[in-house]
Coordinates of N, CA and C in Angstrom, one line a residue:
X1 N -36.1 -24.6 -48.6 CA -34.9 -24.4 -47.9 C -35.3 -24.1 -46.4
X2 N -34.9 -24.9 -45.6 CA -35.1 -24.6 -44.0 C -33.7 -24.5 -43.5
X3 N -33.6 -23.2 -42.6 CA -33.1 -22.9 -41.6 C -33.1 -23.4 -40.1
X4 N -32.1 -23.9 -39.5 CA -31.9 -24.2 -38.4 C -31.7 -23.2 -37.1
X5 N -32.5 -23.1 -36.2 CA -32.1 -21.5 -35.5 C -31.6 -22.1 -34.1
X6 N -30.3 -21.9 -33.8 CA -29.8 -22.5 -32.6 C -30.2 -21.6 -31.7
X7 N -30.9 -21.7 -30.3 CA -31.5 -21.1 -29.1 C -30.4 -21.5 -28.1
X8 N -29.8 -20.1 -27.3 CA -28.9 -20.7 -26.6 C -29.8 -21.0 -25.4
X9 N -29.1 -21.4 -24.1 CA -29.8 -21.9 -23.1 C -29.1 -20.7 -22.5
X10 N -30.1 -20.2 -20.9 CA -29.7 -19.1 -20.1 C -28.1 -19.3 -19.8
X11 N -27.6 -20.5 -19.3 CA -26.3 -20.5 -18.6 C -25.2 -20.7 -19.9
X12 N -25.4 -21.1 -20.9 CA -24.6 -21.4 -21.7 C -23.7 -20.4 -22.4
X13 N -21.9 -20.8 -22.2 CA -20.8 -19.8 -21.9 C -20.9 -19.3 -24.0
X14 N -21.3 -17.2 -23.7 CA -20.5 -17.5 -24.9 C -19.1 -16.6 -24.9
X15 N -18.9 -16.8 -26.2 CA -17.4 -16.6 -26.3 C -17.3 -14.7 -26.1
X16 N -16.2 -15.0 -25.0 CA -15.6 -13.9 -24.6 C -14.4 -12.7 -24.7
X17 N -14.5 -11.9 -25.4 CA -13.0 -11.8 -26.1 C -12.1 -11.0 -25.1
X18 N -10.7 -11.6 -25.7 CA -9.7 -11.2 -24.3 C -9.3 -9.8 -23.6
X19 N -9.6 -8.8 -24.3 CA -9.6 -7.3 -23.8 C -10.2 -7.6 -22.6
X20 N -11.6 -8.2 -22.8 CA -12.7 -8.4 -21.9 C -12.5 -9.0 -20.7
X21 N -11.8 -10.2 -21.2 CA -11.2 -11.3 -19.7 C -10.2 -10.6 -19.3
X22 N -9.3 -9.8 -19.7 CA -8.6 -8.9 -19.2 C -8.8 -7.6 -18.3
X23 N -10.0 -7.1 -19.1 CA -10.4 -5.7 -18.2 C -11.3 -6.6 -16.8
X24 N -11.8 -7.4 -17.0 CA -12.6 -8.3 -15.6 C -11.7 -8.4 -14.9
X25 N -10.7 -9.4 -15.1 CA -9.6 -9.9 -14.2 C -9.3 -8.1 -13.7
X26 N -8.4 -7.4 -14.0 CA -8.0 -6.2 -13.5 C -9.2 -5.6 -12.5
X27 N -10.4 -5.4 -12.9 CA -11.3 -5.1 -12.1 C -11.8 -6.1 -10.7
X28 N -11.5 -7.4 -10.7 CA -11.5 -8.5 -9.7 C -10.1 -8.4 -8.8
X29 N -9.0 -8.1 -9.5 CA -7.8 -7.5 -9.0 C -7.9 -6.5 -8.0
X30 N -8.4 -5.2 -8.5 CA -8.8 -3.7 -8.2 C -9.6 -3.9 -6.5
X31 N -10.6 -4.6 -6.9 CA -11.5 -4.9 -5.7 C -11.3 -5.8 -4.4
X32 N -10.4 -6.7 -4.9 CA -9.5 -7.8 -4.1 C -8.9 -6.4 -3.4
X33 N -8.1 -6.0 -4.2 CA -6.9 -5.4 -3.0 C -7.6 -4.2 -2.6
X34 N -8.3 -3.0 -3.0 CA -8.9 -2.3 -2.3 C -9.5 -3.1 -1.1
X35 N -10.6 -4.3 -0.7 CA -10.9 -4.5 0.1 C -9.9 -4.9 1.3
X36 N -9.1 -5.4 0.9 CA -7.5 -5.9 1.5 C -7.3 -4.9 2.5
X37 N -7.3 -3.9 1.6 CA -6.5 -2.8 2.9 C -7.7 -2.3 3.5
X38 N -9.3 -2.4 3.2 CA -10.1 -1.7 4.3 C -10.5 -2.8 4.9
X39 N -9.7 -4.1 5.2 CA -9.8 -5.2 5.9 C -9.1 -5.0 6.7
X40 N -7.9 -5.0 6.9 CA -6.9 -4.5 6.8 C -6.9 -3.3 8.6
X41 N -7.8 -2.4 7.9 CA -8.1 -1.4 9.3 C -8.5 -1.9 10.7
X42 N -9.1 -3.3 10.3 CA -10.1 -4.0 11.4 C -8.6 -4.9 12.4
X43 N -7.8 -4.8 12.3 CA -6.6 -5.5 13.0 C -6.4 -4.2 14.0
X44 N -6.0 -5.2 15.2 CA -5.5 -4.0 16.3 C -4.4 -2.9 15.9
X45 N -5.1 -1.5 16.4 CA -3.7 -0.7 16.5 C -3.6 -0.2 15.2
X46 N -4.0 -0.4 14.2 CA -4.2 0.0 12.7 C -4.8 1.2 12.4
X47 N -5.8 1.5 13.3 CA -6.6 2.6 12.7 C -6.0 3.7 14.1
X48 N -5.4 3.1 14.9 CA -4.7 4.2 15.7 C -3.3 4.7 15.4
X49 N -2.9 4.2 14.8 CA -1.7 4.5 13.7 C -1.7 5.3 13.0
X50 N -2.7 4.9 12.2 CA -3.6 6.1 11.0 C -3.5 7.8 11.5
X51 N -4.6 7.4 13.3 CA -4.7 8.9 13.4 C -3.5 9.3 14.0
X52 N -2.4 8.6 14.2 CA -1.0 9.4 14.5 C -0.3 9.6 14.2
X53 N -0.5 9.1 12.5 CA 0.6 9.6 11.2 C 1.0 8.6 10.7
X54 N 0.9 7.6 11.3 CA 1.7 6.3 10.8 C 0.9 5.2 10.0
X55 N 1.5 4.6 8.8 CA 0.9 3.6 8.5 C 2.0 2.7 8.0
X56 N 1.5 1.1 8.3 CA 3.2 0.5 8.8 C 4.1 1.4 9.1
X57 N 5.1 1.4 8.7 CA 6.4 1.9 9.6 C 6.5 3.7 8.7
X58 N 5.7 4.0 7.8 CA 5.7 5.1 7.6 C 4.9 6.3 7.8
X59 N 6.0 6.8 8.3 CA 5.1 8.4 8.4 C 3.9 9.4 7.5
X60 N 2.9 9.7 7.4 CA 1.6 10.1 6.6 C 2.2 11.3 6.1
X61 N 2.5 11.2 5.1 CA 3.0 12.5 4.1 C 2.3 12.5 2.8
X62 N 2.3 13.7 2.2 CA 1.8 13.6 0.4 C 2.3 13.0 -0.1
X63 N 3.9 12.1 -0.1 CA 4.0 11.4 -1.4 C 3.9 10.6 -0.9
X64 N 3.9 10.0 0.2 CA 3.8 8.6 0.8 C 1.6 8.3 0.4
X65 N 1.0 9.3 0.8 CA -0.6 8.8 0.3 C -0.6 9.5 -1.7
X66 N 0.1 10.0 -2.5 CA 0.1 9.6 -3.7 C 0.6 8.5 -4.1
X67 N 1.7 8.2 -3.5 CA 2.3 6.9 -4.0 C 1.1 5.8 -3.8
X68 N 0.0 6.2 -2.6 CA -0.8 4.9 -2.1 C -1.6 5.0 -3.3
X69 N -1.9 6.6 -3.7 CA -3.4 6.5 -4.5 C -2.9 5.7 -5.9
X70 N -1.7 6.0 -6.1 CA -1.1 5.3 -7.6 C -1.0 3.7 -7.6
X71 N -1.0 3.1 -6.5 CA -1.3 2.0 -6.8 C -2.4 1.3 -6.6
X72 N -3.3 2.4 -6.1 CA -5.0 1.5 -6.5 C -5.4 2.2 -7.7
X73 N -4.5 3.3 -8.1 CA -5.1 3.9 -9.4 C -4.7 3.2 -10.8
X74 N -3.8 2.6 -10.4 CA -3.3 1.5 -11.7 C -3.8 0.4 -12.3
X75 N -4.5 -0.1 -11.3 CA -5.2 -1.3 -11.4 C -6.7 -1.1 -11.9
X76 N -7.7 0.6 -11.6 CA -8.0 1.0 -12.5 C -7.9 1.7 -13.4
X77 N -7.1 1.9 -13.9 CA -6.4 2.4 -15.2 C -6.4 1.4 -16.7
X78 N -5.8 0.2 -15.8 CA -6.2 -1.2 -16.5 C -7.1 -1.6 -17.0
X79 N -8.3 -1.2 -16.5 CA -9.3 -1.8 -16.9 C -9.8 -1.4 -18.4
X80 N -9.6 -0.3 -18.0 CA -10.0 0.9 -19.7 C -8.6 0.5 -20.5
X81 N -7.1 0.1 -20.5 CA -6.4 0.2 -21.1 C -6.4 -1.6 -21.5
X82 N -7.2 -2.1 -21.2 CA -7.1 -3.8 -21.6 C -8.1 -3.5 -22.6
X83 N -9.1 -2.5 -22.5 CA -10.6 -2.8 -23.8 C -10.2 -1.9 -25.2
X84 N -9.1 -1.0 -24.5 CA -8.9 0.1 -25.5 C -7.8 0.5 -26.7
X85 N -6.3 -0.7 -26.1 CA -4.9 -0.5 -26.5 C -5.0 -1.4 -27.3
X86 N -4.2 -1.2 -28.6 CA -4.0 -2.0 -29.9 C -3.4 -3.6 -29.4
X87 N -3.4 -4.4 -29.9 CA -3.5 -5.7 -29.5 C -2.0 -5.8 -29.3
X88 N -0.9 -5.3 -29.5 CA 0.7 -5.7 -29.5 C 0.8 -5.1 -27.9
X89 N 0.0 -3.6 -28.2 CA 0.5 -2.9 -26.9 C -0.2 -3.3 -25.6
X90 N -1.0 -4.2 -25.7 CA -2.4 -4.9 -24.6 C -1.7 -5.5 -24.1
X91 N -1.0 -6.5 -25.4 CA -0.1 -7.7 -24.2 C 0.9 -6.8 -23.8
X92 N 2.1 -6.1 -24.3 CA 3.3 -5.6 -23.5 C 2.7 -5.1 -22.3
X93 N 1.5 -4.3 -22.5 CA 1.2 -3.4 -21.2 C 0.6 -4.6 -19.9
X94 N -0.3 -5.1 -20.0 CA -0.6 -6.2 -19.1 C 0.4 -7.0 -18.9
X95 N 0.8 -7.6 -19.4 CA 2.6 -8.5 -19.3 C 3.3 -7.7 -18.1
X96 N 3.7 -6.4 -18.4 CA 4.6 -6.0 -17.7 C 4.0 -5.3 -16.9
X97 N 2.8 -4.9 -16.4 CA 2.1 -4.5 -15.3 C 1.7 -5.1 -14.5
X98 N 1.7 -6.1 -14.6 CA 0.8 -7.6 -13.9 C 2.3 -8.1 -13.7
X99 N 3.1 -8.4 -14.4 CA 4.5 -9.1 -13.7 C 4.7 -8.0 -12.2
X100 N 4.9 -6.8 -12.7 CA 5.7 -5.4 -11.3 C 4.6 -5.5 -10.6
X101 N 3.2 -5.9 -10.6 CA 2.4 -6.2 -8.9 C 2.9 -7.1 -8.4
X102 N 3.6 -8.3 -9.3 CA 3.9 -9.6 -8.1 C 4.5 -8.9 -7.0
X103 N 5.7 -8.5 -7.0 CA 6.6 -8.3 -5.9 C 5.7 -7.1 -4.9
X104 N 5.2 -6.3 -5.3 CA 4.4 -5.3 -5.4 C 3.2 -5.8 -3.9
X105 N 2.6 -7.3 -4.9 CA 1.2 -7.6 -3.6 C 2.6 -8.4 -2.3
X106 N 3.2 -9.2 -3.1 CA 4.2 -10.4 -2.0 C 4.4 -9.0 -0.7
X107 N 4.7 -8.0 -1.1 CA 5.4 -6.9 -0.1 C 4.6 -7.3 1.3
X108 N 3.2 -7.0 0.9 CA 2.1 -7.0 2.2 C 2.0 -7.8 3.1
X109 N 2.6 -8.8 3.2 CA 3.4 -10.0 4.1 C 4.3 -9.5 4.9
X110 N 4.9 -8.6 4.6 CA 6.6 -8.2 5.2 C 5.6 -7.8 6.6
X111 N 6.4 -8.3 7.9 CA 6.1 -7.7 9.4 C 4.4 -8.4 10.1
X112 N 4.1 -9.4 8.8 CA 2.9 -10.0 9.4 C 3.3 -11.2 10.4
X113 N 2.5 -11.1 11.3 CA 2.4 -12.2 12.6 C 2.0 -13.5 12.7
X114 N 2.3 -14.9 13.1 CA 1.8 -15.9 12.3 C 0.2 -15.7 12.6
X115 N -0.5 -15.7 13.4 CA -2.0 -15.5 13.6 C -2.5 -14.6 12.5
X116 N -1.9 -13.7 11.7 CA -2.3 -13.2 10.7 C -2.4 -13.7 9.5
X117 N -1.0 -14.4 9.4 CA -0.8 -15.8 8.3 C -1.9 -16.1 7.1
X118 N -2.8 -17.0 7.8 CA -3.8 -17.0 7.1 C -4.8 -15.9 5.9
X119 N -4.8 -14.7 7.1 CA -5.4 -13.7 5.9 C -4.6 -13.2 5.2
X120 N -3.5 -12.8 5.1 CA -2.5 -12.4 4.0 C -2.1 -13.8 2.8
X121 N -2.2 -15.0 3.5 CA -1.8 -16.1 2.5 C -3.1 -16.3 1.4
X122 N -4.1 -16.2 1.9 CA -5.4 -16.1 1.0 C -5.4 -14.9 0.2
X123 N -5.1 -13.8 1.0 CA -5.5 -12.3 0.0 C -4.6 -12.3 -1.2
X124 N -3.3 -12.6 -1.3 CA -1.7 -12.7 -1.3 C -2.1 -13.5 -2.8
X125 N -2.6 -14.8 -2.1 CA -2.5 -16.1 -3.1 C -3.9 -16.0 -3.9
X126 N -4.6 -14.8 -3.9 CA -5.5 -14.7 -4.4 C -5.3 -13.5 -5.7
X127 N -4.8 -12.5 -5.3 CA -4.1 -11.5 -5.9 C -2.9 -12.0 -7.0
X128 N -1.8 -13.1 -6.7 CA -1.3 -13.5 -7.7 C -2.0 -14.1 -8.6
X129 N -2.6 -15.8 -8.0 CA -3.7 -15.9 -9.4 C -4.4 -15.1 -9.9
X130 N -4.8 -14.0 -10.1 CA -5.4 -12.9 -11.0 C -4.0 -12.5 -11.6
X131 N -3.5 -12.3 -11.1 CA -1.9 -11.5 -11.6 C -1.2 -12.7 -12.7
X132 N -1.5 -13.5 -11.6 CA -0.7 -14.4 -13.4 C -2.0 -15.3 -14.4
X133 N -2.9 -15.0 -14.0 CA -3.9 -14.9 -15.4 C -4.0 -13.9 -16.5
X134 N -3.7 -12.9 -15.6 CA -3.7 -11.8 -16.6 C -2.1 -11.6 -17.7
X135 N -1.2 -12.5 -16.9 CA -0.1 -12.3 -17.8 C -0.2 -13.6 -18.8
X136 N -0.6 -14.3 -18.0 CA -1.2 -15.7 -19.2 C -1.8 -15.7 -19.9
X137 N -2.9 -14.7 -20.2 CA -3.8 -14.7 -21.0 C -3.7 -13.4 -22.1
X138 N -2.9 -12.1 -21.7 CA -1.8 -11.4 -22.5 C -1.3 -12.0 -23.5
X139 N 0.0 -13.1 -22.9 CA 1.1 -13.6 -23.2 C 0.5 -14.5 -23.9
X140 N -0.2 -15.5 -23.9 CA -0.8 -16.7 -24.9 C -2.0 -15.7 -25.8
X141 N -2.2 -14.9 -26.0 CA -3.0 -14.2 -27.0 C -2.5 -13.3 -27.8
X142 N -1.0 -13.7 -27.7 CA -0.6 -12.2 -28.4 C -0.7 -12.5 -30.0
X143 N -0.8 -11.0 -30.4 CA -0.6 -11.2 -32.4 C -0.6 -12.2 -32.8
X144 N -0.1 -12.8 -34.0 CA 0.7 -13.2 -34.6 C 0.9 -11.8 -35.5
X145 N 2.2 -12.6 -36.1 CA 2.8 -12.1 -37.3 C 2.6 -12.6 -38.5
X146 N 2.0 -11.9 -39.4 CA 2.1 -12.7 -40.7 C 3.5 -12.4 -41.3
X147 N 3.5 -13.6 -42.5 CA 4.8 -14.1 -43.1 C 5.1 -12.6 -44.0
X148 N 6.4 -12.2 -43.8 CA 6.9 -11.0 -44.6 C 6.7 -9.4 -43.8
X149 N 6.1 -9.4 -42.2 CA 5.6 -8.7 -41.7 C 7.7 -8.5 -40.7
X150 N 7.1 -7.6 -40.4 CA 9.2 -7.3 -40.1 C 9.0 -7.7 -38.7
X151 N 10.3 -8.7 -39.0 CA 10.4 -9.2 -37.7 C 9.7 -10.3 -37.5
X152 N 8.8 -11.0 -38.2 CA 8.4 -12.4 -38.7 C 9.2 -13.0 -39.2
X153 N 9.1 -14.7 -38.0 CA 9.7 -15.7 -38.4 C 9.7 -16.3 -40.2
X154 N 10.3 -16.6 -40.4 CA 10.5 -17.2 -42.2 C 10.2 -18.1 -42.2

């Protein structure tokens, strides 16, 4: 009796399971937009805003910078909750957290100048394709149901 021993090659893709393409994508997300906004500082008048209270049109208060911290805090939060949530609640949660950034990233456009254009349409259009991969890949992996399971089709 001989045995066949398959040797993969260095580049050769193996299989990845979806928590995993999930916690990556969120972590590629996380780092996209974190860099965004310390890109962000390098535009005129930005970082002089900062030290005078203002960022866009808002005034520097505590809930205005928790509100900031909670939305870079979410996106790491995700990462651990894509590898670690039972597979029903993986997809609802990525589904519906990755839907509420769409409008969420689109916002960062509002008051930009056409010379800016460009870097918000890349960061923007970069941030959604992650955002709707991750709901694609949620959404096309979910459960199934087995037959007699409640709430399974007949």
């Amino acid at each position: 009796m001989s045995t066949t021993l398959k040797i993969r090659t260095p580049l050769e893709i193996a299989p990845v399971p979806v928590p995993v393409k999930l916690a990556a994508a969120w972590a590629s997300f996380m780092f996209l937009y974190v860099y965004v906004d310390v890109f962000n500082f390098y535009k005129p008048h930005v970082v002089a805003g900062i030290l005078e209270g203002m960022v866009w049109r808002f005034e520097v208060s505590p809930p205005l910078l928790t509100a900031m911290l909670a939305s870079v805090m979410i996106p790491a939060v995700m990462i651990v909750l894509s590898v670690t949530l039972p597979p029903r609640a993986n997809r609802i949660v990525n589904v519906v957290v990755a839907s509420l950034y769409v409008p969420y990233s689109v916002f960062n456009i509002a008051g930009s100048t056409p010379e800016w254009l460009p870097f918000y349409v890349l960061s923007i259009g970069v941030e959604l394709a992650l955002l709707g991969f991750i709901v694609r890949r949620a959404w096309v992996s979910a459960p199934r149901r087995e037959p007699g399971e409640l709430g399974a089709e007949r």
